[in-house]
Short mmCIF file of N, CA, C and O in Angstrom, two decimals:
data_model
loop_
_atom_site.label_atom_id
_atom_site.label_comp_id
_atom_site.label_asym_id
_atom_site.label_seq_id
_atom_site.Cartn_x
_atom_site.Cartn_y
_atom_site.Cartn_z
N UNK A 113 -19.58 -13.66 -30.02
CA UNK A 113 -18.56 -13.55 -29.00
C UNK A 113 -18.15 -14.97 -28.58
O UNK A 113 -19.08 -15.61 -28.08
N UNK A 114 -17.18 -15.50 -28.65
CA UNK A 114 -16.29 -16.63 -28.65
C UNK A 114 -15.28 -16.48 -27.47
O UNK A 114 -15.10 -17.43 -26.71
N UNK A 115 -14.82 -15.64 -27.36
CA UNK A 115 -13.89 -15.58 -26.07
C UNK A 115 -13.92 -14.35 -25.93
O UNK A 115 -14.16 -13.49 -26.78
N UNK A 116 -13.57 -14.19 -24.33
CA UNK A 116 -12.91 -12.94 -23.52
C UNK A 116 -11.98 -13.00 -22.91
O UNK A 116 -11.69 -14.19 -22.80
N UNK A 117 -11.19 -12.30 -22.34
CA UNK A 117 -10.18 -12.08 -21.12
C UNK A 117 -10.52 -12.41 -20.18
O UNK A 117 -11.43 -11.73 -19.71
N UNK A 118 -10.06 -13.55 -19.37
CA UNK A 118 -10.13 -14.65 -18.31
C UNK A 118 -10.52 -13.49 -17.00
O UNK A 118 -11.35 -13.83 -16.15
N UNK A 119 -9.87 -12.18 -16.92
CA UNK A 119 -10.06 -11.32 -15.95
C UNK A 119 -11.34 -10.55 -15.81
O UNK A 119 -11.75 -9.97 -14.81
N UNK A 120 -12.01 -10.66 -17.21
CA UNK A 120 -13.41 -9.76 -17.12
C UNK A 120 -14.31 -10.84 -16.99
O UNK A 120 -15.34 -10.76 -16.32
N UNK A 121 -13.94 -11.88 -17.62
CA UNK A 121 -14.93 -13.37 -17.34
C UNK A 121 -14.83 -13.33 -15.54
O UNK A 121 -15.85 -13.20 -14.86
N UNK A 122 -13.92 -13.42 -15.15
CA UNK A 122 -13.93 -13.67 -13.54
C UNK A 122 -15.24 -13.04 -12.95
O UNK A 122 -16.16 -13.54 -12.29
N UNK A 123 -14.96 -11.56 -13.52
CA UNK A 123 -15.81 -10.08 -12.41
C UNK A 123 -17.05 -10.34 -13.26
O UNK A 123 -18.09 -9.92 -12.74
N UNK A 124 -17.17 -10.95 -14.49
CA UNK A 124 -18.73 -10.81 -14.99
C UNK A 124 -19.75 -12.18 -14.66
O UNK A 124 -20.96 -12.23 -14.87
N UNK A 125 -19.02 -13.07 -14.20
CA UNK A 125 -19.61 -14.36 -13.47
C UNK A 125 -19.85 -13.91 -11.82
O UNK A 125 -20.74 -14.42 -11.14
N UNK A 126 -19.00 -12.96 -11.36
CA UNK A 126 -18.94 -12.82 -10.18
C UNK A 126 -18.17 -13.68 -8.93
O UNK A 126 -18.56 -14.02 -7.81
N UNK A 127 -17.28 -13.80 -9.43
CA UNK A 127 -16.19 -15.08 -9.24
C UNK A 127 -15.34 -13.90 -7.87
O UNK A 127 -15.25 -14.23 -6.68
N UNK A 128 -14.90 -12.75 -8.37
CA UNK A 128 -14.29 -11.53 -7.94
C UNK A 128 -15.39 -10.25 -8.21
O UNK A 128 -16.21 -9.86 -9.04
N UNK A 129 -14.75 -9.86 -6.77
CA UNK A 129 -16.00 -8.13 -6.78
C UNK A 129 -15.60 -7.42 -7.70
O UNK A 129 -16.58 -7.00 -8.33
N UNK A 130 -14.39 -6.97 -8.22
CA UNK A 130 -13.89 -6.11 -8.76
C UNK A 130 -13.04 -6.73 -9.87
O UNK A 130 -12.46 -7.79 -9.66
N UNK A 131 -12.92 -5.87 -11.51
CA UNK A 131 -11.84 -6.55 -12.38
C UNK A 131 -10.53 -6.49 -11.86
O UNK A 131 -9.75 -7.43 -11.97
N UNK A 132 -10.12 -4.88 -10.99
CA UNK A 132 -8.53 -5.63 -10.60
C UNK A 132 -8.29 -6.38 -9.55
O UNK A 132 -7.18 -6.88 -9.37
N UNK A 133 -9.22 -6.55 -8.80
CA UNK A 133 -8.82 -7.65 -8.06
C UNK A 133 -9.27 -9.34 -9.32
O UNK A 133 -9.10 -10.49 -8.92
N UNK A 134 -9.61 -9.12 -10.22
CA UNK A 134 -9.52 -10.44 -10.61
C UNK A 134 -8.34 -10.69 -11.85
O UNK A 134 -8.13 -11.75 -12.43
N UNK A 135 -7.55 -9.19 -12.10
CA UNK A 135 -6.24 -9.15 -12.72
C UNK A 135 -5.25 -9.30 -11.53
O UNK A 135 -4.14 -9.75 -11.82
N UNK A 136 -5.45 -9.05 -10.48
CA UNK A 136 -4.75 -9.04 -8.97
C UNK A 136 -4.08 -10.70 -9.28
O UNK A 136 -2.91 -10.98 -9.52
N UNK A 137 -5.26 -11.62 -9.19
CA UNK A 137 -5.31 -13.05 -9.03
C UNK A 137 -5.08 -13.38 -9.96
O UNK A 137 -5.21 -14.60 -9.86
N UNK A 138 -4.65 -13.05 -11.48
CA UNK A 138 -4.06 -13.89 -12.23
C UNK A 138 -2.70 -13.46 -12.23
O UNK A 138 -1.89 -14.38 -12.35
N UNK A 139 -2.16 -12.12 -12.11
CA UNK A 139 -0.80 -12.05 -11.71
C UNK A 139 -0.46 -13.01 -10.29
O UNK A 139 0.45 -13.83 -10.47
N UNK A 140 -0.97 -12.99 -9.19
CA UNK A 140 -0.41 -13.46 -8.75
C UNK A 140 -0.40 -15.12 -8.41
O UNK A 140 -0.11 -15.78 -7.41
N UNK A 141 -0.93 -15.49 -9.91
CA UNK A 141 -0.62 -16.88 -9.79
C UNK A 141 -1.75 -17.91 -9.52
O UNK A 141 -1.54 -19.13 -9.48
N UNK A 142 -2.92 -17.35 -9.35
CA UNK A 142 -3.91 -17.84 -8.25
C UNK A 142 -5.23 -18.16 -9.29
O UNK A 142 -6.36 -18.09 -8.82
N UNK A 143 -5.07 -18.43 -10.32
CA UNK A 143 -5.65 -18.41 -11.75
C UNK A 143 -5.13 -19.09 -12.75
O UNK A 143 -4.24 -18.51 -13.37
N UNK A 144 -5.53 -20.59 -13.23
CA UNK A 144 -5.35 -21.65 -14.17
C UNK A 144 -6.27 -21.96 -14.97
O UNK A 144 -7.31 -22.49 -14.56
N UNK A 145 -5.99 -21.60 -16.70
CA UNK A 145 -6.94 -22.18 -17.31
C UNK A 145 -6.24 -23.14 -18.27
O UNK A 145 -5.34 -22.86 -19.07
N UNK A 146 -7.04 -24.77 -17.95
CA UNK A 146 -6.35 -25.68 -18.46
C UNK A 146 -5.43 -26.14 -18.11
O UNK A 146 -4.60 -26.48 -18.95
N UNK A 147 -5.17 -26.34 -16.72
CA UNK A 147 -4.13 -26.17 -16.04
C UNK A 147 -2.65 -25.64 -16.49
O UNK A 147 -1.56 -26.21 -16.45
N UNK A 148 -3.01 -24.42 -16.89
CA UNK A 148 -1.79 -23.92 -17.06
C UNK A 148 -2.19 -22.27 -16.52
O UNK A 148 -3.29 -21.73 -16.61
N UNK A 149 -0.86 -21.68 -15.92
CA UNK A 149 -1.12 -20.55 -15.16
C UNK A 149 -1.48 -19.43 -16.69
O UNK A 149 -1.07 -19.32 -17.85
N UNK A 150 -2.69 -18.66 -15.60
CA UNK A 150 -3.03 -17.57 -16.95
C UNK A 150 -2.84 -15.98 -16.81
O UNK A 150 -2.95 -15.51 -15.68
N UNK A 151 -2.67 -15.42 -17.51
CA UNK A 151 -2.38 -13.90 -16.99
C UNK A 151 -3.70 -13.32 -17.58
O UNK A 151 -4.42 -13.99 -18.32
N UNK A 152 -4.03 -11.82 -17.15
CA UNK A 152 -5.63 -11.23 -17.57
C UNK A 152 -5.92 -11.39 -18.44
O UNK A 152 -7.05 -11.80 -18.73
N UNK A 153 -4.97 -11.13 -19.29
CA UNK A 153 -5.51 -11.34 -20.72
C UNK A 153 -5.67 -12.30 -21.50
O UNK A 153 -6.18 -12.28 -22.62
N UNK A 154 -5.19 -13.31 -20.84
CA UNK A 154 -5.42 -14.88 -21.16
C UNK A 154 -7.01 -14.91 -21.89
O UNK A 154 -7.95 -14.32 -21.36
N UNK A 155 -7.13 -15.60 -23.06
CA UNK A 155 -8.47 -15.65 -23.47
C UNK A 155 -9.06 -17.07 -22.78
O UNK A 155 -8.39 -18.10 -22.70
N UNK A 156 -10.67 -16.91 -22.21
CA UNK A 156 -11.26 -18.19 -21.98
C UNK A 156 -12.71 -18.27 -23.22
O UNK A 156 -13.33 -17.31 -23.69
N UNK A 157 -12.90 -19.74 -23.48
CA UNK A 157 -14.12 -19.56 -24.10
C UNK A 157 -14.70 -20.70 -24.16
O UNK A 157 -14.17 -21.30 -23.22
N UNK A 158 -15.70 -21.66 -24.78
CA UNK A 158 -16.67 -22.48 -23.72
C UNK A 158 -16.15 -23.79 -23.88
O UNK A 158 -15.84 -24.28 -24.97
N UNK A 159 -16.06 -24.33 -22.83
CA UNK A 159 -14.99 -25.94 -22.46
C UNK A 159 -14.07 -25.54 -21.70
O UNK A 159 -14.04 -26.27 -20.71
N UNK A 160 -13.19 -24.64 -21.66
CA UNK A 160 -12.45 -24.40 -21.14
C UNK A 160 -12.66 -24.23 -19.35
O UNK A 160 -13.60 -23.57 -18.90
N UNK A 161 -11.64 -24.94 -18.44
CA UNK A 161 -11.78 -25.67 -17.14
C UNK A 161 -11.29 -24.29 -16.50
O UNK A 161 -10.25 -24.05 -17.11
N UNK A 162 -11.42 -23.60 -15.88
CA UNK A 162 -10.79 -22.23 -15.13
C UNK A 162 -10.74 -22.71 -13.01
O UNK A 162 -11.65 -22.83 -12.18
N UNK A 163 -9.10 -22.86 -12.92
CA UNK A 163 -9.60 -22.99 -11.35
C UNK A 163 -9.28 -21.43 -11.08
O UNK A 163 -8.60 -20.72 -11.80
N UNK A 164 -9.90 -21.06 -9.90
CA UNK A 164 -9.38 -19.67 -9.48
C UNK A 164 -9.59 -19.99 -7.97
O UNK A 164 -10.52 -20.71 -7.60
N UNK A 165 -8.46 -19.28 -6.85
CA UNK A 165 -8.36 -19.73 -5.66
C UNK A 165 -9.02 -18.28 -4.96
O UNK A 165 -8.33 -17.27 -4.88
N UNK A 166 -10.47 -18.33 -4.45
CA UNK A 166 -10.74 -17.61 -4.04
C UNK A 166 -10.94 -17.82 -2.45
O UNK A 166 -11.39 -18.83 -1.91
N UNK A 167 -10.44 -16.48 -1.76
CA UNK A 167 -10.34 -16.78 -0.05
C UNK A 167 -9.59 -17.98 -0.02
O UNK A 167 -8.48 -18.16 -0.52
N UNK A 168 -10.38 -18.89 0.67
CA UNK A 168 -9.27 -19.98 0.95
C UNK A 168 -9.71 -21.44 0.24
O UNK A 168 -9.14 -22.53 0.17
N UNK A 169 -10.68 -21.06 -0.11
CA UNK A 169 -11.20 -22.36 -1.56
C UNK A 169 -10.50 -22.05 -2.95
O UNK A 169 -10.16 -20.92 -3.31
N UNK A 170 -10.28 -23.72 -3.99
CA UNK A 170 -10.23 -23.36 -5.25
C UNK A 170 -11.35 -23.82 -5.81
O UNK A 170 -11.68 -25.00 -5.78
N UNK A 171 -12.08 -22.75 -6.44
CA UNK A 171 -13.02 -23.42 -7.41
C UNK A 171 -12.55 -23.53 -9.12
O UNK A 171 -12.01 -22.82 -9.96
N UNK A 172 -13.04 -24.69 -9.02
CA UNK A 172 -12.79 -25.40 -10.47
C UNK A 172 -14.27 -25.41 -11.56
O UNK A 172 -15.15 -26.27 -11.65
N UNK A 173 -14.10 -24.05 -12.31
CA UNK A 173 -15.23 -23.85 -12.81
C UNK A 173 -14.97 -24.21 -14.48
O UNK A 173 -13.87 -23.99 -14.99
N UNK A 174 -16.23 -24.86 -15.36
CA UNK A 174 -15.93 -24.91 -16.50
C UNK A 174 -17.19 -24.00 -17.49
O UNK A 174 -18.38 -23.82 -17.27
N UNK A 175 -16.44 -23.63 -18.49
CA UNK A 175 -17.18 -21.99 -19.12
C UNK A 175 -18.00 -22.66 -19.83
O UNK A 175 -17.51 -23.64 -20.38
N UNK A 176 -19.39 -22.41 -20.05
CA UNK A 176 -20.80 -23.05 -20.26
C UNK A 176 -20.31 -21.63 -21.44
O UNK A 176 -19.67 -21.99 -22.43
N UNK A 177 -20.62 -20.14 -21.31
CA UNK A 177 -21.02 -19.16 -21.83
C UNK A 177 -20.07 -18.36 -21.63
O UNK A 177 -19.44 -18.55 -20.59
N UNK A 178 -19.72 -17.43 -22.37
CA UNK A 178 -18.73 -16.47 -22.61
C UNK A 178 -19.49 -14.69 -22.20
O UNK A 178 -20.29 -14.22 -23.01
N UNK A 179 -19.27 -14.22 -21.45
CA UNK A 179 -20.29 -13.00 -20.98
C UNK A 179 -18.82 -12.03 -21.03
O UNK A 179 -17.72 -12.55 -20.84
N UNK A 180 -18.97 -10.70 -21.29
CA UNK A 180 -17.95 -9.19 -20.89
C UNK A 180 -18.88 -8.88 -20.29
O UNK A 180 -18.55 -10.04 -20.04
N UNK A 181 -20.01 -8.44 -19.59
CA UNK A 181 -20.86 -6.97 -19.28
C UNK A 181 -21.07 -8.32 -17.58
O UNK A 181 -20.85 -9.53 -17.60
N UNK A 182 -21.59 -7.35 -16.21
CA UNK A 182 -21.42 -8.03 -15.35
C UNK A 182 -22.93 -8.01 -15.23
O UNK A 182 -23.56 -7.03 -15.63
N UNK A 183 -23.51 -9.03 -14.72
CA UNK A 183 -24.27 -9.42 -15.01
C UNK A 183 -25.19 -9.67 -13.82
O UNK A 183 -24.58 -9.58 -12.75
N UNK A 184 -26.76 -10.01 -13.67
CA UNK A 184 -27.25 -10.54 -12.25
C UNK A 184 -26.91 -12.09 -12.03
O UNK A 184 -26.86 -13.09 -12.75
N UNK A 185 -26.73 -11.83 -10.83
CA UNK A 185 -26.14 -13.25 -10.04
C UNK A 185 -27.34 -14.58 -10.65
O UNK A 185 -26.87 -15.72 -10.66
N UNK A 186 -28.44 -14.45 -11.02
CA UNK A 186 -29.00 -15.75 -11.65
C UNK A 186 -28.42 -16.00 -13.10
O UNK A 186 -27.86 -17.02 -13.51
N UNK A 187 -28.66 -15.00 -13.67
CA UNK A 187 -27.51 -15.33 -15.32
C UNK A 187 -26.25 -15.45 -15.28
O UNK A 187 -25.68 -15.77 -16.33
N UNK A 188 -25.43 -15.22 -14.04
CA UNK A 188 -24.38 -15.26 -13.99
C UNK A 188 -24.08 -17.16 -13.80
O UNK A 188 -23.45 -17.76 -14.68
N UNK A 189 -24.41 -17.60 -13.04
CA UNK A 189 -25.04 -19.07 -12.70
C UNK A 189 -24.87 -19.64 -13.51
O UNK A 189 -24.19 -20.66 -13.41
N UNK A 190 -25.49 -19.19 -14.79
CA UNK A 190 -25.88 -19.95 -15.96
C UNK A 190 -24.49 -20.11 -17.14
O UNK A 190 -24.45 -20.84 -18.14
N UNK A 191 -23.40 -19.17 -16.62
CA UNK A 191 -22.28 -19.24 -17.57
C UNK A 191 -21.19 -20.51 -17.15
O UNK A 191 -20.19 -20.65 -17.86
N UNK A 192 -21.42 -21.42 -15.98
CA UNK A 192 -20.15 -21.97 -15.37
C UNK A 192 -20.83 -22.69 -15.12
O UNK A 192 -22.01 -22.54 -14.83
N UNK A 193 -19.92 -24.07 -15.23
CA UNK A 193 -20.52 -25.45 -14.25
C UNK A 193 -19.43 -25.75 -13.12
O UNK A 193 -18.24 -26.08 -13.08
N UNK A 194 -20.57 -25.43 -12.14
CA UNK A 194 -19.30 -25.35 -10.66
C UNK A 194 -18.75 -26.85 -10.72
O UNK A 194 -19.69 -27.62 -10.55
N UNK A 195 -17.51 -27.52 -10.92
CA UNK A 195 -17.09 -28.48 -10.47
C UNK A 195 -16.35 -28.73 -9.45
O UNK A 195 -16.29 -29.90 -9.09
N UNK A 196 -15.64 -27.76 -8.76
CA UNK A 196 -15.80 -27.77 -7.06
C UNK A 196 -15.64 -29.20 -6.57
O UNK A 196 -16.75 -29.63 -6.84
N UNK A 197 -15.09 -30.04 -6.11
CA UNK A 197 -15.01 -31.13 -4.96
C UNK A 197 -16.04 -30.26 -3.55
O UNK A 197 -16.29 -29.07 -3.36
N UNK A 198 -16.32 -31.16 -3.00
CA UNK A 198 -16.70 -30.92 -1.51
C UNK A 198 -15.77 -30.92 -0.79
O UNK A 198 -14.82 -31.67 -0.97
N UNK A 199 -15.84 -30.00 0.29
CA UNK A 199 -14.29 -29.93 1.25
C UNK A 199 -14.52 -30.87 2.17
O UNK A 199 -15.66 -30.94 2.65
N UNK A 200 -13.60 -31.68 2.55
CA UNK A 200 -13.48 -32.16 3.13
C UNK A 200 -14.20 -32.45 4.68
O UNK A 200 -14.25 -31.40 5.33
N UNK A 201 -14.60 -33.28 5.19
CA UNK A 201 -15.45 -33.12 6.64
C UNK A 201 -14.59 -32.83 7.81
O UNK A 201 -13.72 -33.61 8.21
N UNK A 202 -14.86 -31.57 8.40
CA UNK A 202 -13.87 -31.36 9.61
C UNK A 202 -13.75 -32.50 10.26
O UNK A 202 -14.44 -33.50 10.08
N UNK A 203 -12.94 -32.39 10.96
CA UNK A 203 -12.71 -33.50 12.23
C UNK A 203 -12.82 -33.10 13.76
O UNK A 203 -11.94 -32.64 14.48
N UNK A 204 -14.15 -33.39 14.07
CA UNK A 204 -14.79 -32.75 15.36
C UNK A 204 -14.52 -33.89 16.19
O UNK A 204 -14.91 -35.01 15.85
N UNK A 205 -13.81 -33.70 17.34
CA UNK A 205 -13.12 -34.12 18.17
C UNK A 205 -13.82 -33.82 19.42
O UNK A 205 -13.71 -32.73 19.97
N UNK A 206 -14.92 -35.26 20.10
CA UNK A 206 -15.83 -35.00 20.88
C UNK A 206 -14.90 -34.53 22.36
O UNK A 206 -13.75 -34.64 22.78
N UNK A 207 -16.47 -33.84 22.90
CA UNK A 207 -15.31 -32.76 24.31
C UNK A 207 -16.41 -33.52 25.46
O UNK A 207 -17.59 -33.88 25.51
N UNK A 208 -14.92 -33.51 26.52
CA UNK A 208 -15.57 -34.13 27.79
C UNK A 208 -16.32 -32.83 28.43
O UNK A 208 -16.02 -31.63 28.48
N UNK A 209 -17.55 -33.70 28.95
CA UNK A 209 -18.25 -32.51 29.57
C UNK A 209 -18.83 -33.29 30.89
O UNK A 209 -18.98 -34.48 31.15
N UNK A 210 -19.08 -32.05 31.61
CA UNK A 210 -19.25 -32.84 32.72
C UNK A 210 -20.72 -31.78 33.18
O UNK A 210 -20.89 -30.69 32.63
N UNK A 211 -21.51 -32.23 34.04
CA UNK A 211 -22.27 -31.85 34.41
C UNK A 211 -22.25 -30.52 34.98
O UNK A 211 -21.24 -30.39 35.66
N UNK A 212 -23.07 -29.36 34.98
CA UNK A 212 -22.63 -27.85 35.36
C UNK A 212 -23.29 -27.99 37.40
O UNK A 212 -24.33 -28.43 37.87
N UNK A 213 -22.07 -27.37 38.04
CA UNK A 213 -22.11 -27.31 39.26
C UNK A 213 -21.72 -29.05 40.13
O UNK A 213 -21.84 -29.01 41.35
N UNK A 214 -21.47 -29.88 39.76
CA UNK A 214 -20.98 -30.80 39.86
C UNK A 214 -19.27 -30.98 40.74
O UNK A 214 -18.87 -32.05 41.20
N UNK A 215 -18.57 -29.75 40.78
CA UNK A 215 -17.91 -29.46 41.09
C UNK A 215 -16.33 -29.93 40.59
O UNK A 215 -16.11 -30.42 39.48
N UNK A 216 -15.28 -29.67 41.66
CA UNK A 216 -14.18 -30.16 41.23
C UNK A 216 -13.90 -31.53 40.80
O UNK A 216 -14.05 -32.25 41.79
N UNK A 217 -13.57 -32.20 39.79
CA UNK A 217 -13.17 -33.35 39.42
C UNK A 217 -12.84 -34.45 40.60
O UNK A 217 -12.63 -34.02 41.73
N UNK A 218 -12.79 -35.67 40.39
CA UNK A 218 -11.78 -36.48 41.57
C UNK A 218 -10.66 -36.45 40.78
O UNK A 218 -10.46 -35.90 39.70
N UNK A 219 -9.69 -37.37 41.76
CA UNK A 219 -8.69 -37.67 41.25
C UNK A 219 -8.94 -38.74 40.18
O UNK A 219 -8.48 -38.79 39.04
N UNK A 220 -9.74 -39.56 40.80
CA UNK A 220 -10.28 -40.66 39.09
C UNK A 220 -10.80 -40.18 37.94
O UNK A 220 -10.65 -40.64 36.81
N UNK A 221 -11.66 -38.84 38.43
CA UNK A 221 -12.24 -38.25 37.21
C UNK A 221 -11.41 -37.68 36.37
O UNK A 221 -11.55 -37.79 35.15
N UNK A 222 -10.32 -36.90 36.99
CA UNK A 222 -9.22 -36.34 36.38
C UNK A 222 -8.41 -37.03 35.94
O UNK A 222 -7.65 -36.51 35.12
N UNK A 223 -8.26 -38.15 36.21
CA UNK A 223 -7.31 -39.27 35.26
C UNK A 223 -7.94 -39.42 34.28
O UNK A 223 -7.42 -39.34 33.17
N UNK A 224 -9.21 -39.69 34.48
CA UNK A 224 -10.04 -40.32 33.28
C UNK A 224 -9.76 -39.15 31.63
O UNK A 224 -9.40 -39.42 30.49
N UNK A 225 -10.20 -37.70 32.40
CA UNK A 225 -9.80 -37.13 31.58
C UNK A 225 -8.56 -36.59 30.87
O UNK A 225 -8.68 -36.19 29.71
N UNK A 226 -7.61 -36.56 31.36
CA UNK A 226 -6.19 -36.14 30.96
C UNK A 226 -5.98 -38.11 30.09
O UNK A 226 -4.95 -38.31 29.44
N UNK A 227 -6.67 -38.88 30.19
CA UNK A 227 -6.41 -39.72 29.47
C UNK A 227 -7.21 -40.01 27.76
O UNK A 227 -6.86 -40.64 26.76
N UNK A 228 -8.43 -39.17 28.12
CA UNK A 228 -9.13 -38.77 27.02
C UNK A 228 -8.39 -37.67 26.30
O UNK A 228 -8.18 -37.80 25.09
N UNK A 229 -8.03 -36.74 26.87
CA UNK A 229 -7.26 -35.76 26.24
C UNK A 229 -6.02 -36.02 24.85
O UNK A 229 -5.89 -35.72 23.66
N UNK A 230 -5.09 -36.95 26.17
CA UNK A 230 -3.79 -37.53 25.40
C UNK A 230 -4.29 -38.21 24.06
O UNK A 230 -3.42 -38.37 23.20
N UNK A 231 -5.71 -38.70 23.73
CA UNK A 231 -5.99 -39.52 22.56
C UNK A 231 -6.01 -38.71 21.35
O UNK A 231 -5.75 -38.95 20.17
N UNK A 232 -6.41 -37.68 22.00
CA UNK A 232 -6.85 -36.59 20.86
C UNK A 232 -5.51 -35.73 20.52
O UNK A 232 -5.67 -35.20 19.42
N UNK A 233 -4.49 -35.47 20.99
CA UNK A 233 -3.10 -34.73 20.82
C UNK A 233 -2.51 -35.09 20.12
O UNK A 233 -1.41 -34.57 19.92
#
């Protein structure tokens, strides 16, 4: 076995729960092998770079092993080399806090903060 259909490779790596939702995602575009857009039946087989945009990540997987039958999630592992980037580091934007029961702000305190605020907007 040398190649399969990019859509049963998806559901037998476990990439997608289901095969039509992983024919879903190559119709609608959301599925590149080699960077070029692929439809289900697109054949993949080993070298070949597959991104697929799942939820709101793309993973950029490359085919180690060629599998049809779906498989347990440790052999499944073993067919793809996740190449994936790391996402990016949020940008946590420290928060003024003030002591609990401390009460209403001053007027200096409240400058202070509506001036911390404006940095972050």
């Amino acid at each position: 076995m040398e190649s399969t259909r990019v859509d049963r490779w998806l559901w037998a790596v476990r990439l997608t729960k289901t095969r039509p939702d992983a024919a879903a995602a190559c119709r609608g575009g959301h599925v590149r092998i080699n960077d070029k857009p692929a439809k289900p039946a697109t054949t993949v087989s080993p070298g070949d770079e597959v991104r697929a945009r799942v939820g709101d990540t793309t993973k950029v997987l490359e085919v180690v092993r060629v599998i049809q039958k779906r498989v347990g999630a440790a052999d499944a592992a073993t067919c793809f080399i996740d190449r994936t980037p790391p996402p990016p580091p949020d940008p946590v934007a420290p928060v003024a806090r003030r002591e609990r029961g401390a009460g209403r702000p001053t007027k200096r305190e409240r400058r202070v903060i509506d001036k911390f605020r404006q940095g972050w907007e």
